mmCIF file of C-alpha atoms in Angstrom:
data_model
loop_
_atom_site.group_PDB
_atom_site.id
_atom_site.type_symbol
_atom_site.label_atom_id
_atom_site.label_comp_id
_atom_site.label_asym_id
_atom_site.label_seq_id
_atom_site.Cartn_x
_atom_site.Cartn_y
_atom_site.Cartn_z
ATOM 1 C CA UNK A 921 51.534 0.865 21.017
ATOM 2 C CA UNK A 922 52.324 -2.437 22.760
ATOM 3 C CA UNK A 923 53.487 -5.484 21.067
ATOM 4 C CA UNK A 924 49.971 -7.085 21.643
ATOM 5 C CA UNK A 925 48.251 -4.063 19.954
ATOM 6 C CA UNK A 926 50.865 -4.304 17.238
ATOM 7 C CA UNK A 927 50.004 -7.958 16.508
ATOM 8 C CA UNK A 928 46.267 -7.309 16.658
ATOM 9 C CA UNK A 929 46.700 -4.495 14.047
ATOM 10 C CA UNK A 930 48.784 -6.827 11.887
ATOM 11 C CA UNK A 931 46.244 -9.578 12.091
ATOM 12 C CA UNK A 932 43.435 -7.229 11.229
ATOM 13 C CA UNK A 933 45.392 -5.907 8.046
ATOM 14 C CA UNK A 934 45.981 -9.660 6.869
ATOM 15 C CA UNK A 935 42.337 -10.729 7.308
ATOM 16 C CA UNK A 936 41.440 -12.708 4.427
ATOM 17 C CA UNK A 937 39.108 -11.205 1.888
ATOM 18 C CA UNK A 938 35.502 -12.710 1.636
ATOM 19 C CA UNK A 939 35.288 -15.437 -1.019
ATOM 20 C CA UNK A 940 32.906 -13.621 -3.717
ATOM 21 C CA UNK A 941 31.212 -16.977 -4.413
ATOM 22 C CA UNK A 942 30.492 -17.590 -0.858
ATOM 23 C CA UNK A 943 26.890 -16.923 -1.209
ATOM 24 C CA UNK A 944 23.922 -17.164 1.174
ATOM 25 C CA UNK A 945 21.256 -19.997 1.301
ATOM 26 C CA UNK A 946 18.006 -18.577 -0.286
ATOM 27 C CA UNK A 947 16.151 -21.790 -0.629
ATOM 28 C CA UNK A 948 13.765 -20.591 2.063
ATOM 29 C CA UNK A 949 12.778 -17.444 0.555
ATOM 30 C CA UNK A 950 9.366 -16.833 -0.899
ATOM 31 C CA UNK A 951 9.848 -15.361 -4.475
ATOM 32 C CA UNK A 952 7.001 -13.159 -6.059
ATOM 33 C CA UNK A 953 7.001 -12.354 -9.685
ATOM 34 C CA UNK A 954 5.106 -9.253 -10.716
ATOM 35 C CA UNK A 955 4.089 -9.527 -14.330
ATOM 36 C CA UNK A 956 4.228 -13.323 -13.755
ATOM 37 C CA UNK A 957 1.667 -14.048 -16.606
ATOM 38 C CA UNK A 958 3.992 -12.417 -19.140
ATOM 39 C CA UNK A 959 6.656 -14.533 -20.967
ATOM 40 C CA UNK A 960 9.670 -13.378 -19.083
ATOM 41 C CA UNK A 961 7.776 -13.327 -15.700
ATOM 42 C CA UNK A 962 6.188 -16.859 -16.481
ATOM 43 C CA UNK A 963 9.576 -18.336 -17.429
ATOM 44 C CA UNK A 964 11.304 -17.089 -14.458
ATOM 45 C CA UNK A 965 8.589 -18.370 -12.041
ATOM 46 C CA UNK A 966 8.584 -21.778 -13.737
ATOM 47 C CA UNK A 967 12.591 -22.141 -13.569
ATOM 48 C CA UNK A 968 12.783 -21.185 -9.963
ATOM 49 C CA UNK A 969 9.832 -23.244 -8.914
ATOM 50 C CA UNK A 970 11.263 -26.226 -10.765
ATOM 51 C CA UNK A 971 14.439 -25.584 -8.833
ATOM 52 C CA UNK A 972 12.532 -25.945 -5.601
ATOM 53 C CA UNK A 973 11.952 -22.206 -4.785
ATOM 54 C CA UNK A 974 8.507 -21.361 -3.439
ATOM 55 C CA UNK A 975 7.053 -18.897 -5.898
ATOM 56 C CA UNK A 976 3.941 -16.678 -6.293
ATOM 57 C CA UNK A 977 2.758 -15.248 -9.558
ATOM 58 C CA UNK A 978 1.224 -11.791 -9.395
ATOM 59 C CA UNK A 979 -0.970 -10.058 -12.018
ATOM 60 C CA UNK A 980 -3.294 -7.056 -12.055
ATOM 61 C CA UNK A 981 -6.230 -9.632 -12.358
ATOM 62 C CA UNK A 982 -6.011 -12.514 -9.780
ATOM 63 C CA UNK A 983 -7.832 -15.006 -12.097
ATOM 64 C CA UNK A 984 -5.197 -14.644 -14.701
ATOM 65 C CA UNK A 985 -2.382 -15.256 -12.011
ATOM 66 C CA UNK A 986 -4.148 -18.282 -10.726
ATOM 67 C CA UNK A 987 -4.528 -19.550 -14.305
ATOM 68 C CA UNK A 988 -1.031 -19.262 -15.063
ATOM 69 C CA UNK A 989 0.223 -20.698 -11.816
ATOM 70 C CA UNK A 990 -1.967 -23.884 -12.523
ATOM 71 C CA UNK A 991 -0.545 -24.159 -15.952
ATOM 72 C CA UNK A 992 3.066 -24.035 -14.560
ATOM 73 C CA UNK A 993 2.535 -26.439 -11.599
ATOM 74 C CA UNK A 994 5.477 -26.937 -9.125
ATOM 75 C CA UNK A 995 3.444 -25.604 -6.340
ATOM 76 C CA UNK A 996 3.331 -21.989 -7.845
ATOM 77 C CA UNK A 997 0.659 -19.883 -6.453
ATOM 78 C CA UNK A 998 -1.246 -16.903 -8.217
ATOM 79 C CA UNK A 999 -2.644 -13.631 -6.631
ATOM 80 C CA UNK A 1000 -3.015 -10.068 -7.676
ATOM 81 C CA UNK A 1001 -0.038 -7.923 -7.528
ATOM 82 C CA UNK A 1002 -0.585 -6.433 -4.104
ATOM 83 C CA UNK A 1003 -1.151 -9.707 -2.455
ATOM 84 C CA UNK A 1004 1.888 -11.220 -4.205
ATOM 85 C CA UNK A 1005 3.931 -8.428 -2.927
ATOM 86 C CA UNK A 1006 2.669 -8.929 0.654
ATOM 87 C CA UNK A 1007 3.372 -12.644 0.831
ATOM 88 C CA UNK A 1008 6.815 -12.459 -0.759
ATOM 89 C CA UNK A 1009 10.246 -12.107 0.762
ATOM 90 C CA UNK A 1010 11.767 -11.102 -2.598
ATOM 91 C CA UNK A 1011 9.782 -9.662 -5.579
ATOM 92 C CA UNK A 1012 11.042 -9.769 -9.103
ATOM 93 C CA UNK A 1013 9.547 -7.030 -11.354
ATOM 94 C CA UNK A 1014 8.864 -8.288 -14.868
ATOM 95 C CA UNK A 1015 6.171 -6.007 -15.949
ATOM 96 C CA UNK A 1016 6.046 -4.241 -19.334
ATOM 97 C CA UNK A 1017 8.077 -1.153 -19.489
ATOM 98 C CA UNK A 1018 4.993 1.128 -20.252
ATOM 99 C CA UNK A 1019 3.383 -0.037 -17.052
ATOM 100 C CA UNK A 1020 6.566 -0.038 -14.879
ATOM 101 C CA UNK A 1021 6.283 3.238 -13.169
ATOM 102 C CA UNK A 1022 2.530 3.026 -12.293
ATOM 103 C CA UNK A 1023 2.647 -0.611 -11.142
ATOM 104 C CA UNK A 1024 5.392 0.165 -8.683
ATOM 105 C CA UNK A 1025 3.906 3.420 -7.471
ATOM 106 C CA UNK A 1026 0.671 1.540 -6.627
ATOM 107 C CA UNK A 1027 2.631 -1.104 -4.695
ATOM 108 C CA UNK A 1028 4.882 1.124 -2.610
ATOM 109 C CA UNK A 1029 3.316 0.208 0.659
ATOM 110 C CA UNK A 1030 3.308 -3.448 -0.127
ATOM 111 C CA UNK A 1031 6.819 -3.560 -1.230
ATOM 112 C CA UNK A 1032 8.109 -1.561 1.715
ATOM 113 C CA UNK A 1033 11.013 -3.339 3.301
ATOM 114 C CA UNK A 1034 11.243 -5.846 0.487
ATOM 115 C CA UNK A 1035 14.147 -7.057 -1.574
ATOM 116 C CA UNK A 1036 12.974 -6.008 -5.163
ATOM 117 C CA UNK A 1037 14.677 -7.238 -8.261
ATOM 118 C CA UNK A 1038 13.942 -5.189 -11.416
ATOM 119 C CA UNK A 1039 14.508 -7.110 -14.802
ATOM 120 C CA UNK A 1040 12.511 -4.655 -16.864
ATOM 121 C CA UNK A 1041 14.195 -3.483 -20.062
ATOM 122 C CA UNK A 1042 13.102 -0.072 -21.414
ATOM 123 C CA UNK A 1043 13.173 -0.626 -25.255
ATOM 124 C CA UNK A 1044 11.346 0.771 -28.337
ATOM 125 C CA UNK A 1045 10.861 -0.808 -31.655
ATOM 126 C CA UNK A 1046 10.731 0.570 -35.181
ATOM 127 C CA UNK A 1047 11.575 -0.500 -38.721
ATOM 128 C CA UNK A 1048 15.097 -0.785 -37.724
ATOM 129 C CA UNK A 1049 14.493 -3.156 -34.881
ATOM 130 C CA UNK A 1050 14.794 -2.899 -30.974
ATOM 131 C CA UNK A 1051 16.496 0.183 -29.500
ATOM 132 C CA UNK A 1052 17.262 1.211 -25.844
ATOM 133 C CA UNK A 1053 15.196 3.968 -24.127
ATOM 134 C CA UNK A 1054 16.746 6.063 -21.378
ATOM 135 C CA UNK A 1055 14.404 6.848 -18.522
ATOM 136 C CA UNK A 1056 14.758 10.317 -16.944
ATOM 137 C CA UNK A 1057 15.889 8.485 -13.709
ATOM 138 C CA UNK A 1058 18.769 6.804 -15.873
ATOM 139 C CA UNK A 1059 17.343 3.250 -16.038
ATOM 140 C CA UNK A 1060 14.345 1.012 -15.011
ATOM 141 C CA UNK A 1061 16.049 -0.160 -11.845
ATOM 142 C CA UNK A 1062 16.862 3.547 -10.789
ATOM 143 C CA UNK A 1063 13.241 4.577 -11.521
ATOM 144 C CA UNK A 1064 12.209 1.663 -9.173
ATOM 145 C CA UNK A 1065 14.661 2.919 -6.510
ATOM 146 C CA UNK A 1066 13.152 6.370 -6.881
ATOM 147 C CA UNK A 1067 9.587 5.109 -6.591
ATOM 148 C CA UNK A 1068 10.247 2.666 -3.652
ATOM 149 C CA UNK A 1069 12.380 4.551 -1.135
ATOM 150 C CA UNK A 1070 11.570 1.876 1.430
ATOM 151 C CA UNK A 1071 12.556 -1.129 -0.720
ATOM 152 C CA UNK A 1072 15.942 -2.560 -1.224
ATOM 153 C CA UNK A 1073 16.236 -2.187 -5.038
ATOM 154 C CA UNK A 1074 18.577 -4.511 -7.292
ATOM 155 C CA UNK A 1075 18.732 -5.276 -11.029
ATOM 156 C CA UNK A 1076 19.088 -8.657 -12.603
ATOM 157 C CA UNK A 1077 17.602 -11.359 -14.918
ATOM 158 C CA UNK A 1078 17.746 -8.943 -18.020
ATOM 159 C CA UNK A 1079 19.328 -11.162 -20.767
ATOM 160 C CA UNK A 1080 17.299 -14.415 -20.375
ATOM 161 C CA UNK A 1081 15.438 -15.960 -23.275
ATOM 162 C CA UNK A 1082 11.661 -16.361 -22.316
ATOM 163 C CA UNK A 1083 11.612 -19.140 -24.818
ATOM 164 C CA UNK A 1084 14.439 -21.194 -23.129
ATOM 165 C CA UNK A 1085 12.927 -20.425 -19.698
ATOM 166 C CA UNK A 1086 9.505 -21.701 -20.477
ATOM 167 C CA UNK A 1087 10.690 -24.825 -22.460
ATOM 168 C CA UNK A 1088 10.383 -27.751 -20.121
ATOM 169 C CA UNK A 1089 12.665 -30.060 -22.334
ATOM 170 C CA UNK A 1090 15.587 -27.887 -21.465
ATOM 171 C CA UNK A 1091 17.281 -28.949 -18.277
ATOM 172 C CA UNK A 1092 19.695 -26.103 -17.797
ATOM 173 C CA UNK A 1093 20.207 -22.526 -19.286
ATOM 174 C CA UNK A 1094 24.025 -21.966 -19.676
ATOM 175 C CA UNK A 1095 24.334 -18.194 -19.124
ATOM 176 C CA UNK A 1096 25.483 -15.497 -16.553
ATOM 177 C CA UNK A 1097 23.074 -13.145 -14.859
ATOM 178 C CA UNK A 1098 24.374 -9.646 -14.217
ATOM 179 C CA UNK A 1099 23.427 -8.423 -10.673
ATOM 180 C CA UNK A 1100 23.518 -4.757 -9.656
ATOM 181 C CA UNK A 1101 22.700 -3.197 -6.577
ATOM 182 C CA UNK A 1102 23.843 -0.875 -3.751
ATOM 183 C CA UNK A 1103 24.227 -3.314 -0.944
ATOM 184 C CA UNK A 1104 26.418 -6.380 -0.938
ATOM 185 C CA UNK A 1105 24.152 -8.654 1.006
ATOM 186 C CA UNK A 1106 21.259 -7.932 -1.259
ATOM 187 C CA UNK A 1107 23.414 -8.530 -4.459
ATOM 188 C CA UNK A 1108 24.612 -11.702 -2.943
ATOM 189 C CA UNK A 1109 21.101 -12.875 -2.314
ATOM 190 C CA UNK A 1110 20.124 -12.315 -5.833
ATOM 191 C CA UNK A 1111 23.210 -13.896 -7.127
ATOM 192 C CA UNK A 1112 22.415 -16.987 -5.056
ATOM 193 C CA UNK A 1113 18.916 -16.916 -6.384
ATOM 194 C CA UNK A 1114 20.113 -16.915 -9.961
ATOM 195 C CA UNK A 1115 22.394 -19.881 -9.119
ATOM 196 C CA UNK A 1116 19.420 -22.053 -8.062
ATOM 197 C CA UNK A 1117 18.444 -22.261 -11.784
ATOM 198 C CA UNK A 1118 20.804 -25.129 -13.298
ATOM 199 C CA UNK A 1119 23.359 -23.634 -15.555
ATOM 200 C CA UNK A 1120 23.007 -19.996 -14.337
ATOM 201 C CA UNK A 1121 25.418 -17.915 -12.479
ATOM 202 C CA UNK A 1122 24.732 -14.624 -10.869
ATOM 203 C CA UNK A 1123 27.705 -12.149 -11.356
ATOM 204 C CA UNK A 1124 28.060 -8.857 -9.535
ATOM 205 C CA UNK A 1125 28.104 -6.092 -12.321
ATOM 206 C CA UNK A 1126 28.163 -2.661 -10.379
ATOM 207 C CA UNK A 1127 25.945 -0.320 -8.670
ATOM 208 C CA UNK A 1128 22.582 0.721 -9.927
ATOM 209 C CA UNK A 1129 23.955 3.692 -11.693
ATOM 210 C CA UNK A 1130 25.298 1.255 -14.117
ATOM 211 C CA UNK A 1131 21.981 -0.468 -14.769
ATOM 212 C CA UNK A 1132 21.237 1.412 -17.951
ATOM 213 C CA UNK A 1133 23.806 -0.232 -20.256
ATOM 214 C CA UNK A 1134 22.744 -3.642 -18.897
ATOM 215 C CA UNK A 1135 19.214 -3.048 -19.619
ATOM 216 C CA UNK A 1136 20.156 -1.554 -23.198
ATOM 217 C CA UNK A 1137 22.080 -4.508 -23.995
ATOM 218 C CA UNK A 1138 19.030 -6.462 -24.699
ATOM 219 C CA UNK A 1139 18.507 -4.683 -27.794
ATOM 220 C CA UNK A 1140 21.788 -5.912 -29.124
ATOM 221 C CA UNK A 1141 20.790 -9.443 -28.158
ATOM 222 C CA UNK A 1142 17.554 -9.116 -30.076
ATOM 223 C CA UNK A 1143 19.473 -8.095 -33.145
ATOM 224 C CA UNK A 1144 21.780 -11.133 -32.492
ATOM 225 C CA UNK A 1145 18.666 -13.476 -32.069
ATOM 226 C CA UNK A 1146 17.086 -12.217 -35.319
ATOM 227 C CA UNK A 1147 20.233 -12.618 -37.420
ATOM 228 C CA UNK A 1148 21.356 -15.992 -36.203
ATOM 229 C CA UNK A 1149 17.942 -17.626 -35.275
ATOM 230 C CA UNK A 1150 19.175 -17.903 -31.722
ATOM 231 C CA UNK A 1151 18.356 -17.347 -27.964
ATOM 232 C CA UNK A 1152 21.505 -15.668 -27.122
ATOM 233 C CA UNK A 1153 22.704 -15.172 -23.374
ATOM 234 C CA UNK A 1154 25.939 -13.793 -21.819
ATOM 235 C CA UNK A 1155 29.002 -15.343 -20.347
ATOM 236 C CA UNK A 1156 31.421 -13.503 -18.412
ATOM 237 C CA UNK A 1157 35.060 -14.761 -18.920
ATOM 238 C CA UNK A 1158 37.885 -15.248 -16.405
ATOM 239 C CA UNK A 1159 35.543 -14.964 -13.465
#
């Protein structure tokens, strides 16, 4: 090895690590929200649009989506789920758990090649309160990945209060958003999207195989909220 080769190798070894907070500009992305007429989907659509993002609300019935979009304002559009998926660069899945699989299976073609963000929490409820359900695939996000082989699936936005999201009097929501995914670029895109909402921060929380415990934690937060009459979120310390 020549001295030049040695210097090149040494330089390569000392290349600085990428700053984990150096996130991409996502302001130009069109964001679709499937289940955008429900509390969580409507709240996310409102917050992102209020932050300047172009947002499309999707619903099984286009008229319901348009009515919700008109109610929220901020340039939000409303279409049926298929049209929303086709028109969007990034699609947030905020449908009820009991319709999760069928909804995604029906939209496989429209979601092909798209970045999909699953924020569905598989939960059951009984007299003791909320409890986590573990899907056969391991989590809602992993079910999405199995049903959408042509999509890039991530998981995020699980722990947000729909009440806070929809309250126009609240200027910022102080919470962290746990983001999971297989590809670093996709995760960073979702982190950056979360950061568009004042007070929020997207934090990488592992690959999709770790999504179950993130989805399940919502059951604990529901218990916290009921006991303390709160709208609890999460903060990750020392990061």
